[in-house]
Tab-separated table of C-alpha atoms and ligand atoms in Angstrom:
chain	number	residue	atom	x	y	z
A	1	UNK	CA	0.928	3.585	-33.887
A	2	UNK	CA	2.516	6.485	-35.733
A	3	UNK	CA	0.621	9.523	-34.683
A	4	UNK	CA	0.306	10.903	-31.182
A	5	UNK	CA	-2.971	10.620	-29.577
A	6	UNK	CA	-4.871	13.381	-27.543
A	7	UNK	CA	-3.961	12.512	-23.480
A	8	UNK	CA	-7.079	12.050	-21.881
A	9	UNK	CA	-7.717	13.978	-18.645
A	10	UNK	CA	-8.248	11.331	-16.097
A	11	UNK	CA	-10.041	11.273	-13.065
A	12	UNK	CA	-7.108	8.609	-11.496
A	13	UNK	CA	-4.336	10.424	-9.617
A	14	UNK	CA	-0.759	9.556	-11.198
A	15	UNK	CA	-2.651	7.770	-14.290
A	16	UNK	CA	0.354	5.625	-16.091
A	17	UNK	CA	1.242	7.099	-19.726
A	18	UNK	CA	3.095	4.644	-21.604
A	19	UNK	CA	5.028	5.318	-24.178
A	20	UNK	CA	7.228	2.598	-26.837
A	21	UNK	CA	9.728	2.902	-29.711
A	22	UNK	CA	8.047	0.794	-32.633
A	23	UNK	CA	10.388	-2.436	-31.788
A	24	UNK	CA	8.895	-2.470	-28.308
A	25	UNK	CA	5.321	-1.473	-29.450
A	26	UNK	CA	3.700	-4.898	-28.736
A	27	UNK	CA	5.297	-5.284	-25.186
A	28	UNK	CA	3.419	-1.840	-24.488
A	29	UNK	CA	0.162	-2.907	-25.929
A	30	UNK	CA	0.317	-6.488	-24.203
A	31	UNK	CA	1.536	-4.526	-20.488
A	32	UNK	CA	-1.660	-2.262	-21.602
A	33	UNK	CA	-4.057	-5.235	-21.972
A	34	UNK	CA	-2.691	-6.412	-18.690
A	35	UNK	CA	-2.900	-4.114	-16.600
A	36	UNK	CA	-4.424	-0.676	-18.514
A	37	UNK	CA	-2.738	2.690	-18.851
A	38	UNK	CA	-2.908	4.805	-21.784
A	39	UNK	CA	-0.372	4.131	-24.845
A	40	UNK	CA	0.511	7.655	-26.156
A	41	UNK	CA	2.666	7.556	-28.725
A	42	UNK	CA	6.475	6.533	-29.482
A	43	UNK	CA	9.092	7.866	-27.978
A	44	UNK	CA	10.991	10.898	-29.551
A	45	UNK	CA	8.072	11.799	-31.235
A	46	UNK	CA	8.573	15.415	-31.509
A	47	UNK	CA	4.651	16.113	-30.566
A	48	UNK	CA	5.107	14.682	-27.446
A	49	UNK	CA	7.130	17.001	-24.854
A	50	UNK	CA	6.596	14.890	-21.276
A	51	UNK	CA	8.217	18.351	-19.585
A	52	UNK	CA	5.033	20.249	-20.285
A	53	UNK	CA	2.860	17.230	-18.160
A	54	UNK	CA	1.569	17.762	-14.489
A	55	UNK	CA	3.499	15.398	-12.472
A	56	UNK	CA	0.420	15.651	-10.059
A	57	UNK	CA	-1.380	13.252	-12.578
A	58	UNK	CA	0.706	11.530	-14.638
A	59	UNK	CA	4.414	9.436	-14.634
A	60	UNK	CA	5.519	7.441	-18.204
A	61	UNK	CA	6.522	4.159	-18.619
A	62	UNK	CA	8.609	4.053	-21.341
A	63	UNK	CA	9.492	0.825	-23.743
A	64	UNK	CA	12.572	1.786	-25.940
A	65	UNK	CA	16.428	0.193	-25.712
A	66	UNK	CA	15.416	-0.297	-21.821
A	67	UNK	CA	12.106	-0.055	-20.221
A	68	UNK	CA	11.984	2.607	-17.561
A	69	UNK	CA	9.704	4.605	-15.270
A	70	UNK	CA	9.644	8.438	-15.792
A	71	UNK	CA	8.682	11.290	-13.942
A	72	UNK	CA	6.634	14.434	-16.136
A	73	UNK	CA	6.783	17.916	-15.704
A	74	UNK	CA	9.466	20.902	-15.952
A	75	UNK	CA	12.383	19.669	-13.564
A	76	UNK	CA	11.676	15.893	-13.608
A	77	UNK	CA	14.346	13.871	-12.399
A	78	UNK	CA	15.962	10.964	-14.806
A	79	UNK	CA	14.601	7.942	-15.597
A	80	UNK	CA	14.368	4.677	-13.165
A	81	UNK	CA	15.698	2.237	-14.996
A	82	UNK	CA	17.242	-1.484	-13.430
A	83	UNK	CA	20.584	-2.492	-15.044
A	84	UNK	CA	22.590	-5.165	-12.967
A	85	UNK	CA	25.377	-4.909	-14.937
A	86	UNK	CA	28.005	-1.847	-15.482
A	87	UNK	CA	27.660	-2.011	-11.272
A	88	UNK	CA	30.232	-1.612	-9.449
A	89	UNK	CA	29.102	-3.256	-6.218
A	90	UNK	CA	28.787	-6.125	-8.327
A	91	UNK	CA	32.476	-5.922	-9.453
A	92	UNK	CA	33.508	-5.300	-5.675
A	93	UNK	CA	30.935	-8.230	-4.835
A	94	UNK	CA	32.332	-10.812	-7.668
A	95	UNK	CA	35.962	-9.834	-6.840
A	96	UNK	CA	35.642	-11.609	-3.149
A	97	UNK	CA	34.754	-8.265	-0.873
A	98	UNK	CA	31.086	-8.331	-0.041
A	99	UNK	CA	30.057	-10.437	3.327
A	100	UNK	CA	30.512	-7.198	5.852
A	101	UNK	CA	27.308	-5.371	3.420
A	102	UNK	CA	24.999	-4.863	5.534
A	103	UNK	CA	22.183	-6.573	3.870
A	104	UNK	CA	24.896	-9.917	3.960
A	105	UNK	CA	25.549	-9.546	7.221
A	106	UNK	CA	21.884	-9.605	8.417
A	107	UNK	CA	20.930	-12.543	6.093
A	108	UNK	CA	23.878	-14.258	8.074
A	109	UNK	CA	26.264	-15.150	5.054
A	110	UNK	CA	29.068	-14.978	7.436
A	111	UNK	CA	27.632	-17.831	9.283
A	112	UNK	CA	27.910	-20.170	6.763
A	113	UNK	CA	30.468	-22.354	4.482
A	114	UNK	CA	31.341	-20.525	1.301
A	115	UNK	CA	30.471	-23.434	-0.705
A	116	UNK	CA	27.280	-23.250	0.730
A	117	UNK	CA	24.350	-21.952	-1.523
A	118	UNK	CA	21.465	-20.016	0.334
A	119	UNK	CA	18.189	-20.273	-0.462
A	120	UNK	CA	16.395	-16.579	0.089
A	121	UNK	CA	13.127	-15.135	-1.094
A	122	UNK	CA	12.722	-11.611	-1.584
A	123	UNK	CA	9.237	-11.106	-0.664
A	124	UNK	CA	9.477	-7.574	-1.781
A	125	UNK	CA	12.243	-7.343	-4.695
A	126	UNK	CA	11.316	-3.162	-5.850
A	127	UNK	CA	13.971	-2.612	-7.949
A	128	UNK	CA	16.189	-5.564	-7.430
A	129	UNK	CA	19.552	-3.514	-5.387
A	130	UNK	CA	19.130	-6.016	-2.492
A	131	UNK	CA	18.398	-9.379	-4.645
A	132	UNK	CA	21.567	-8.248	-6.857
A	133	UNK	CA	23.776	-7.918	-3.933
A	134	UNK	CA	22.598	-11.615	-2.358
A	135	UNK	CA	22.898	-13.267	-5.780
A	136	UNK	CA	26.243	-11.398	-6.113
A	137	UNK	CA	27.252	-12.735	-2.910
A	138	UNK	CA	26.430	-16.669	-4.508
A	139	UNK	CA	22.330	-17.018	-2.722
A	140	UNK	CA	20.265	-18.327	-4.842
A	141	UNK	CA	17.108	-15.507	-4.322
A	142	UNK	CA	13.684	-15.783	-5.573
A	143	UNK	CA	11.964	-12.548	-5.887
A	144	UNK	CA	8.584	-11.525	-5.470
A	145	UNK	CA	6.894	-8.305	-6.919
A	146	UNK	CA	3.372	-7.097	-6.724
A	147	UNK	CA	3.585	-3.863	-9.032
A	148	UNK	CA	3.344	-4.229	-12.899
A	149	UNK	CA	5.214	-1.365	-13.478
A	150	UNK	CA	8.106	-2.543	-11.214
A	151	UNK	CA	7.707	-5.963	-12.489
A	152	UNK	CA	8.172	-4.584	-15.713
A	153	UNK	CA	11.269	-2.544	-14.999
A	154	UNK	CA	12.960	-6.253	-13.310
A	155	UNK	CA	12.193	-8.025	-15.989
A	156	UNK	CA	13.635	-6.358	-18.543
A	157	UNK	CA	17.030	-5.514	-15.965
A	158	UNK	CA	16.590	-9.490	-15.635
A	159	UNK	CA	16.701	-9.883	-19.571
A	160	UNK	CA	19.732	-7.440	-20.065
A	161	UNK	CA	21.428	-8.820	-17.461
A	162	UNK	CA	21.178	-12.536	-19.003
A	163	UNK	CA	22.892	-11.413	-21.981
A	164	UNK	CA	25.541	-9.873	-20.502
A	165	UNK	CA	28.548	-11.836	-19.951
A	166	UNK	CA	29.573	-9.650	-16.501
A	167	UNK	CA	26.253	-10.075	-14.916
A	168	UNK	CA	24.986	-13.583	-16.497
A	169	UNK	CA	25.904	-15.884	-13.752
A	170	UNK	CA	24.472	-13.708	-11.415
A	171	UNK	CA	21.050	-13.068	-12.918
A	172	UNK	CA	20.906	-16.662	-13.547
A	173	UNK	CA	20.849	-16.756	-9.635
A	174	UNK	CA	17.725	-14.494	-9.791
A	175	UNK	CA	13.925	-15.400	-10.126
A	176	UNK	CA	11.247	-13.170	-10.692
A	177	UNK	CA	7.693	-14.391	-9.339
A	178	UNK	CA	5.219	-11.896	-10.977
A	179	UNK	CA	2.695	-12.130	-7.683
A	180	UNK	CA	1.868	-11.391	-4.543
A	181	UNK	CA	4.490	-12.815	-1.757
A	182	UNK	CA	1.141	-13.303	0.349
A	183	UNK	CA	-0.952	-15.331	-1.766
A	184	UNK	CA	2.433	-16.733	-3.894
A	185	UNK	CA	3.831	-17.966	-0.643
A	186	UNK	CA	0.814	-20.537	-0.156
A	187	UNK	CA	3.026	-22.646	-2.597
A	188	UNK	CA	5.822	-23.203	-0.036
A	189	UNK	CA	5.891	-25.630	2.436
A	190	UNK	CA	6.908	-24.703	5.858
A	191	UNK	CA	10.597	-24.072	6.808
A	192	UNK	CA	11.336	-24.641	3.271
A	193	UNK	CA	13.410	-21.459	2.496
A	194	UNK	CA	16.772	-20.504	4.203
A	195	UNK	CA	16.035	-16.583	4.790
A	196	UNK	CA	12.862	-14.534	3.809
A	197	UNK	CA	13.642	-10.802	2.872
A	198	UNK	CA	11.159	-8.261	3.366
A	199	UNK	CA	11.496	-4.682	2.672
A	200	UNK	CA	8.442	-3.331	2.329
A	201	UNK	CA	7.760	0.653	1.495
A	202	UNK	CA	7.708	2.627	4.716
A	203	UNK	CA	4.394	4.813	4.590
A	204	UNK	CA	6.307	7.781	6.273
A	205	UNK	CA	9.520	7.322	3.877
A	206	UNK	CA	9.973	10.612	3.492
A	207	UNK	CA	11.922	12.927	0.530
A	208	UNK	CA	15.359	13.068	2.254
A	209	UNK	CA	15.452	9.188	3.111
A	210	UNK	CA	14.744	8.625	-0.913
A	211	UNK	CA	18.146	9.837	-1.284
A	212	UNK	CA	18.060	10.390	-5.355
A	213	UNK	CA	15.878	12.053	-6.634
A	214	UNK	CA	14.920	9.869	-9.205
A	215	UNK	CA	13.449	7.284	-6.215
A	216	UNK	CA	10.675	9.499	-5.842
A	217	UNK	CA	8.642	8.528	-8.514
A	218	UNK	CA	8.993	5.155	-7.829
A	219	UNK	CA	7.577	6.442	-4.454
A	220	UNK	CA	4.865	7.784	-5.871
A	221	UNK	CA	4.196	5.145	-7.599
A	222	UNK	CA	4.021	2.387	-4.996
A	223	UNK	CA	2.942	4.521	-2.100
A	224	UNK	CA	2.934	2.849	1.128
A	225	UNK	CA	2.769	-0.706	1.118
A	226	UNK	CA	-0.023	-0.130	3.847
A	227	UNK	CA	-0.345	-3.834	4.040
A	228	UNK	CA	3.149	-4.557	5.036
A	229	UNK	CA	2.498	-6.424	8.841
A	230	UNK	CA	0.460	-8.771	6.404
A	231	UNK	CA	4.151	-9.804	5.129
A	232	UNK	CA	5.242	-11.326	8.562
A	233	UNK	CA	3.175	-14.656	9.502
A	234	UNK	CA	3.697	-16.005	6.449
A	235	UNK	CA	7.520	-14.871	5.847
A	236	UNK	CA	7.794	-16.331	8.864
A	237	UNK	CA	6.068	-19.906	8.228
A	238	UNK	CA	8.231	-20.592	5.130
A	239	UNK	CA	11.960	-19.203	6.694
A	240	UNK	CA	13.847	-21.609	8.213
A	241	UNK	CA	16.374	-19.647	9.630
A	242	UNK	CA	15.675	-16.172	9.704
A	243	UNK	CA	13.487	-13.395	8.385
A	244	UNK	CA	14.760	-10.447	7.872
A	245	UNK	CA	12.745	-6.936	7.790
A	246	UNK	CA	14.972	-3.747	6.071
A	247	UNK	CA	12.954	-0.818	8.041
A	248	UNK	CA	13.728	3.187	8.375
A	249	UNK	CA	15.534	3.876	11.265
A	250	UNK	CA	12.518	4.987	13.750
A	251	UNK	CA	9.961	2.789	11.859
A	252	UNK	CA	8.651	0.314	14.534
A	253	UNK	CA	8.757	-3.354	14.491
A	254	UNK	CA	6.591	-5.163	11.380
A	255	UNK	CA	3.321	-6.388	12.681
A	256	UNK	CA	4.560	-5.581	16.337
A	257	UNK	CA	7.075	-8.567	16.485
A	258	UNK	CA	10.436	-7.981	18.635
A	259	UNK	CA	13.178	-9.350	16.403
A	260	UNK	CA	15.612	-11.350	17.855
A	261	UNK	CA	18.793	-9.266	17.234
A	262	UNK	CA	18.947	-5.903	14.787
A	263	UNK	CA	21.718	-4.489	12.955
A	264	UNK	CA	21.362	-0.846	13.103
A	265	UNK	CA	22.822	1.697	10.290
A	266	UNK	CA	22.980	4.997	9.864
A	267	UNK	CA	19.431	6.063	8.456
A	268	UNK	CA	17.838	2.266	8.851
A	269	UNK	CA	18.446	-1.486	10.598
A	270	UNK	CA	17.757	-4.627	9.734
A	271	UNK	CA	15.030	-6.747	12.205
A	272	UNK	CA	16.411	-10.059	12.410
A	273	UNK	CA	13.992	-12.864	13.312
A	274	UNK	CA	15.862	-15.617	13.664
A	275	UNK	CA	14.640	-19.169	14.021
A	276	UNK	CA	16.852	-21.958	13.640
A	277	UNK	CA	20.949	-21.135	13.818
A	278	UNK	CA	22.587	-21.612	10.624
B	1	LIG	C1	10.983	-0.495	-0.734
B	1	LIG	S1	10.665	-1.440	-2.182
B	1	LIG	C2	11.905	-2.687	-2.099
B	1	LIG	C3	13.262	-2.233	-2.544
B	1	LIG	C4	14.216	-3.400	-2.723
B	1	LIG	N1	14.607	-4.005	-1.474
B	1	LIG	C5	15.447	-3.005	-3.523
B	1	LIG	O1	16.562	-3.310	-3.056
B	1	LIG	O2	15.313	-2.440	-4.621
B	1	LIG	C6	9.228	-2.378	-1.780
B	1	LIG	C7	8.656	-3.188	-2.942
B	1	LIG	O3	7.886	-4.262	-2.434
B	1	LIG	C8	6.748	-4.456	-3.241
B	1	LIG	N2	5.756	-5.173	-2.404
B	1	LIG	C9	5.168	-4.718	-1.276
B	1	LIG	N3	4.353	-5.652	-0.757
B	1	LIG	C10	4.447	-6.741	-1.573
B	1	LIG	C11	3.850	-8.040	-1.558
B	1	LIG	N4	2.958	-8.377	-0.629
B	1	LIG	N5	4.173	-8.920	-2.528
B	1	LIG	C12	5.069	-8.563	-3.510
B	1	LIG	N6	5.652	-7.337	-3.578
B	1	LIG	C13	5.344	-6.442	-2.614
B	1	LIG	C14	6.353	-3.053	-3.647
B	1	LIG	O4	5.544	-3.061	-4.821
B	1	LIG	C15	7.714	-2.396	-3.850
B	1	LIG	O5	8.142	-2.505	-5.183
């Protein structure tokens, strides 16, 4: 690769830049081959100055020590990057405090024995915060994501995170389905799973509920999740004790269904669905 190539103006809003350190250049070029985007050069590479891009039209994925997602332009944000370990919800989690999280709570952990294991599928893992706090807490969680990028960003949190010897255990708890949870979940018998997790991307998410700064390019990036209701019939099918829907505040219910009890927090709730009592 060596030399930096001329960015091509491109007719597709936000069009992906990717950019690699030399070690990581064939893990660009096979994501490229994939799933397209425009390799531009390796990182550091004094022609290549991502604060003088329009963040209109472009956002960098980067392949160096860690692969992460970048906004351009003069006052972008830093990177999005997942790293389960260094964590310290996982230290809190590990070190016995954990079932009154919210996200525990509402998958109904504090229904059940503590040497029981959970089965739950996160139909729509993003960046992995919720799956990491369920594994934390001992569930066993299968994850589904639809978005290379993201997918690309788990993985390679998934890959740290097996080398590490804080996180290890953990991450060994964690599995990464690279599909969608709508056609992947045609694998799965019915009531086969103990909870499905859905937490789609609200459409109407707006700047102040992404509370860093650096969420809004992933924002950007994944838009709306305009399909979302499409989620519940089969979530629903598989589960067989709950679904559970993570939705903004005044959002209203996934596909129109009335959950059976909701936990409510401060700027969102959790729809619980429940079927069978644990
Ligand atoms: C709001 S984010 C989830 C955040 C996540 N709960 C966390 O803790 O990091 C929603 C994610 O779901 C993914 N997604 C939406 N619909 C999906 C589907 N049908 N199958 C797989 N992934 C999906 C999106 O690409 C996005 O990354």
């Amino acid at each position: 690769m060596g030399s930096v190539v001329k960015i091509q103006p491109s007719r597709v809003k936000q069009a992906l830049l990717v950019l690699a350190t030399p070690h990581r250049e064939a893990q660009a070029k096979a994501y490229i081959e994939s799933h397209g985007g425009q390799l531009i050069g390796i990182k550091g590479d004094a022609e290549l100055d991502l604060s003088l891009l329009d963040a209109e039209k472009h956002q960098a994925l980067i392949f160096a020590d860690d692969v992460s997602l970048q906004a351009v332009g003069k006052k972008a944000p830093g990177p999005v990057v997942v790293s389960f370990e260094g964590n310290t919800m996982v230290h809190r989690l590990k070190h016995g405090g954990g079932k009154g999280e919210q996200v525990a709570k509402a998958v109904g952990l504090s229904k059940v024995a503590a040497d029981r294991v959970i089965s739950v599928i996160d139909a729509t893992a993003g960046l992995g915060r919720d799956s990491l706090i369920l594994a934390a807490l001992g569930c066993h969680v299968e994850m589904f994501e639809r978005n290379p990028v993201v997918r690309e960003l788990l993985l390679d949190g998934l890959d740290r995170a097996s080398m590490s010897v804080e996180v290890m255990a953990i991450a060994g708890r964690m599995q990464l389905h690279t599909e969608d949870f709508i056609s992947g979940s045609g694998a799965y018998e019915d009531n086969s799973v103990d909870v499905v997790y859905l937490d789609p991307m609200f459409p109407d998410r707006n700047k102040s509920a992404l509370v860093k700064k650096e969420m809004r390019v992933f924002k950007q990036l994944i838009g709306g999740d305009e399909d979302a209701d499409q989620l519940f019939d089969p979530a629903f099918r598989i589960a067989k004790h709950r679904v559970v829907v993570k939705r903004p505040k005044a959002a209203p219910f996934l596909a129109g269904k009335t959950p059976s009890v909701q936990i409510k927090g401060k700027s969102g709730r959790f729809d619980i669905y429940t079927k069978k009592a644990f």
